[in-house]
Structure formats: structure tokens, C-alpha cells
Amino acid sequence: MRKKTRKTLPALRSHCPISYALDFVGDKWTLIVLRDLCLARKRYFQQFLASDEKIASNILAARLKLFENAGLVTRETDPEHGKRVLYTPTEKALDLMPVLLELLRWGTKYHAKANAPAHIVKGASENRDGLIAELRSLHGK
Amino acid sequence: MRKKTRKTLPALRSHCPISYALDFVGDKWTLIVLRDLCLARKRYFQQFLASDEKIASNILAARLKLFENAGLVTRETDPEHGKRVLYTPTEKALDLMPVLLELLRWGTKYHAKANAPAHIVKGASENRDGLIAELRSLHGK
DNA sequence: CTGTATCCTTAGGGATACTG
DNA sequence: CAGTATCCCTAAGGATACAG
């Protein structure tokens, strides 16, 4: 069985907590999907697929599965619409919001053409903890 | 001219500031080197090479060059020791410390065997801004 | 000591077609 | 709608040797 998309986690390179975190989120797609999940509050496969960065469906599916296995996301069939599958972030995923917001801050500072929802940009730099609390409550936590 | 190691930046996928930041630091090595540079305050090629994660010399050289081009690092010949080259982080690099510390916090929380210098772990969770200020002053900024 | 230069391998990813 | 299944490709990285 050859692996075509990333289905497993890479081996730990060290026990440094930063290195550990990077072994999980240190790639081009993981934090993009997490951004959509935690900050943009996307819930359905099609919504993730529709992002500007244009992730491929197989890559997205692999990431969502990885998240499920790692306990970042719960997966359930939407009770209201028979077929839709609903993804919900867990605590472990929401705990990455500070990382996302710091990346956003840095990106905003050094990328002239940066473009993101104003209240998030503002919140990230002026009232980070408040914004996180607000997002948490929107997620029901 | 074929490219064997990463010498250029990838194309921007979107103007989302998070995506922009990830296009630069979203890989397995960039933030490891930045960790050594900003948090562990390493200065010489050999010091970076000696990290637990065992980066290869060509990868390290490529990253340092990339940093120099992107204005994250200044490079100068050490005036005291004739041959040694001294790498110093710029403001743009130090501005990534919050990202590193949030990754460290997450890694510490979810990785049972996480192992990092105590005062950094403590600082990252209890007094983040103070720790950053302290590190900045150690860097002379 | 600070890197280059090669060689080689493979995980990761884009495109696309298809299925329940 | 929510994925699988392929095919193919290449950027990225490991190993190693060696140069200034």
C-alpha cells in the first residue's frame, strides 16, 4: 500500500514542544484548514473546499481524517440535513487559535497586500484574548 | 539550473495574512531554525547544526540564505574570530517569537514528553510578554 | 569553520475522474 | 454532498563528499 496523500503523522524529531507542534502543524495546509475551522467557522466539506487557496479534495479529506484521529475535530452526520457531515473543532483545535492569530498579526505587519476581516485583524492586535474568548463562545465553549 | 534545496519562496496562494505567513514559515524547518535563532540565541552555523532535530547542512544553508534575503537575519563576519560568520535576528524575525511561544505552549500542553528549558515554558504560559521583552533585550533590542 | 555540490529518494500534492 | 481512487510530478529533504 503506497501512500499518496498524507495519512499518518511523521515521526517525532525531538521532544522539544515546538518541534512536536511543528511535526503536526508545520506544513502548508494544516493551519489553513484549522483557520477555516476555528476562525472562519466553516463546518462542511464544501466550505473548506471553497477557500481562496484552493485545496484539493483528496488533501482536504486526508487532513480532516488526520484531525479526527488526533482529536482536533469531531465528525457527525448533520441531524437536520440527512447527508451533510458536520465537523466541529475540539478544545485541542481551539487551543491553536493563539498560534493562528499571531501568524495573522505577523502576516498583516509584513505583507502589504494582506487582506482579512477587519474585526479579526483589529482583535488580533488590540484585544487578542477577548477575540479568542468571543470565538470560543461562538463555538459554544 | 535545477533546484535541489529550497532557494526561493513559493508563490502566494492568497492575500490572507495567515496564508502569507504560512507560505514563509509553513514547513518543517523554518521555525526550528528561527527557534534556535530567537529563543536559544544561537549565532553560528555549527550551533544550528548541532540541534536535536539534526538538520542537514545544505538545508540549513538554504534557510539562512532565505532568511537573509527576506530580511530576517543579518550576516557578518565575526570581528573577533576571523573566520566565523555571525547571524543576528532582525526585528522581523523577533516578531515571530509570539508564534514560537504559542506553539511551545500548545506542544507542552498536548505532548506528554515535552521537554524544554523551564523558564521558557513557565514564561510562555504565565508571562508571555515579559519573556518576549526579556529576550528582546538579550538580543539588544 | 562555513558552507557548496551532487546524487538520490520519496512524501506530498495537483489534476481529474469517479462513487455511494 | 462527501468523499475515493489514480496518475503523475516535482519540490523538498537526507547523505555524503569536498572546497575556500
Coordinates of N, CA and C in Angstrom, one line a residue, chain A residues 75-125:
Chain A
R75 N -16.6 14.5 14.2 CA -17.3 14.3 12.9 C -18.7 13.7 13.2
E76 N -19.7 14.3 12.7 CA -21.0 13.7 12.8 C -21.9 14.1 11.7
T77 N -22.9 13.2 11.4 CA -23.8 13.5 10.3 C -24.8 14.6 10.8
D78 N -24.9 15.6 10.0 CA -25.8 16.7 10.4 C -27.2 16.2 10.6
P79 N -27.7 16.3 11.8 CA -29.1 15.8 12.1 C -30.2 16.5 11.2
E80 N -30.0 17.7 10.9 CA -31.0 18.4 10.2 C -31.0 18.1 8.7
H81 N -29.8 18.0 8.1 CA -29.8 17.7 6.7 C -29.2 16.3 6.6
G82 N -30.0 15.3 6.1 CA -29.6 13.9 6.1 C -28.2 13.6 5.7
K83 N -27.7 14.2 4.6 CA -26.4 13.8 4.1 C -25.2 14.5 4.6
R84 N -25.4 15.8 5.0 CA -24.2 16.6 5.3 C -23.5 16.1 6.5
V85 N -22.2 16.2 6.4 CA -21.3 15.8 7.5 C -20.8 17.1 8.2
L86 N -20.9 17.1 9.5 CA -20.6 18.3 10.2 C -19.3 18.1 11.0
Y87 N -18.3 19.0 10.8 CA -17.1 19.0 11.5 C -17.1 20.1 12.6
T88 N -16.7 19.6 13.8 CA -16.7 20.6 14.9 C -15.3 20.5 15.6
P89 N -14.7 21.7 15.8 CA -13.4 21.7 16.5 C -13.5 21.4 18.0
T90 N -12.5 20.6 18.4 CA -12.4 20.3 19.9 C -11.6 21.4 20.5
E91 N -11.5 21.2 21.8 CA -10.6 22.1 22.6 C -9.2 22.2 22.1
K92 N -8.7 21.0 21.7 CA -7.3 20.9 21.2 C -7.1 21.7 20.0
A93 N -8.1 21.8 19.2 CA -8.0 22.6 17.9 C -8.2 24.1 18.3
L94 N -9.1 24.4 19.2 CA -9.3 25.8 19.5 C -8.1 26.4 20.2
D95 N -7.4 25.5 20.9 CA -6.1 25.9 21.6 C -5.1 26.4 20.6
L96 N -5.3 26.1 19.3 CA -4.3 26.6 18.4 C -4.7 28.0 17.9
M97 N -5.8 28.6 18.3 CA -6.2 29.9 17.8 C -5.1 31.0 18.1
P98 N -4.4 30.9 19.3 CA -3.4 31.9 19.5 C -2.3 31.8 18.5
V99 N -1.9 30.6 18.1 CA -0.9 30.5 17.0 C -1.4 31.1 15.7
L100 N -2.6 30.9 15.4 CA -3.2 31.4 14.2 C -3.2 32.9 14.2
L101 N -3.6 33.5 15.4 CA -3.7 34.9 15.5 C -2.4 35.6 15.5
E102 N -1.4 34.9 16.0 CA 0.0 35.5 15.9 C 0.5 35.5 14.5
L103 N 0.2 34.4 13.8 CA 0.6 34.4 12.4 C -0.1 35.5 11.6
L104 N -1.4 35.7 11.9 CA -2.1 36.7 11.3 C -1.5 38.1 11.5
R105 N -1.1 38.3 12.8 CA -0.5 39.6 13.1 C 0.8 39.8 12.3
W106 N 1.6 38.8 12.3 CA 2.9 38.9 11.6 C 2.6 39.1 10.1
G107 N 1.7 38.3 9.6 CA 1.4 38.4 8.1 C 0.8 39.8 7.8
T108 N 0.0 40.3 8.7 CA -0.5 41.7 8.4 C 0.5 42.7 8.5
K109 N 1.4 42.6 9.4 CA 2.5 43.6 9.6 C 3.5 43.6 8.4
Y110 N 3.8 42.4 7.8 CA 4.8 42.4 6.8 C 4.3 42.1 5.4
H111 N 3.1 42.0 5.2 CA 2.6 41.8 3.9 C 1.6 42.9 3.5
A112 N 2.1 43.8 2.6 CA 1.4 45.0 2.3 C 0.0 44.7 1.8
K113 N -0.1 43.7 1.0 CA -1.5 43.4 0.5 C -2.3 42.5 1.3
A114 N -2.0 42.3 2.5 CA -2.7 41.4 3.4 C -4.2 41.9 3.4
N115 N -5.1 40.9 3.5 CA -6.5 41.2 3.4 C -7.2 40.2 4.2
A116 N -7.8 40.7 5.3 CA -8.6 39.8 6.2 C -9.7 40.6 6.8
P117 N -10.7 39.9 7.4 CA -11.8 40.5 8.0 C -11.3 41.5 9.1
A118 N -11.8 42.8 9.0 CA -11.3 43.8 9.8 C -11.4 43.5 11.3
H119 N -12.5 43.0 11.8 CA -12.6 42.8 13.2 C -11.6 41.8 13.8
I120 N -11.3 40.9 12.9 CA -10.3 39.8 13.3 C -8.9 40.5 13.4
V121 N -8.6 41.2 12.4 CA -7.2 41.9 12.3 C -7.1 42.8 13.6
K122 N -8.1 43.6 13.8 CA -8.1 44.5 14.9 C -8.0 43.7 16.2
G123 N -8.9 42.7 16.4 CA -8.9 41.9 17.6 C -7.6 41.3 17.8
A124 N -6.9 40.8 16.8 CA -5.7 40.0 16.9 C -4.6 40.9 17.5
S125 N -4.6 42.2 17.1 CA -3.5 43.1 17.6 C -3.9 43.9 18.8

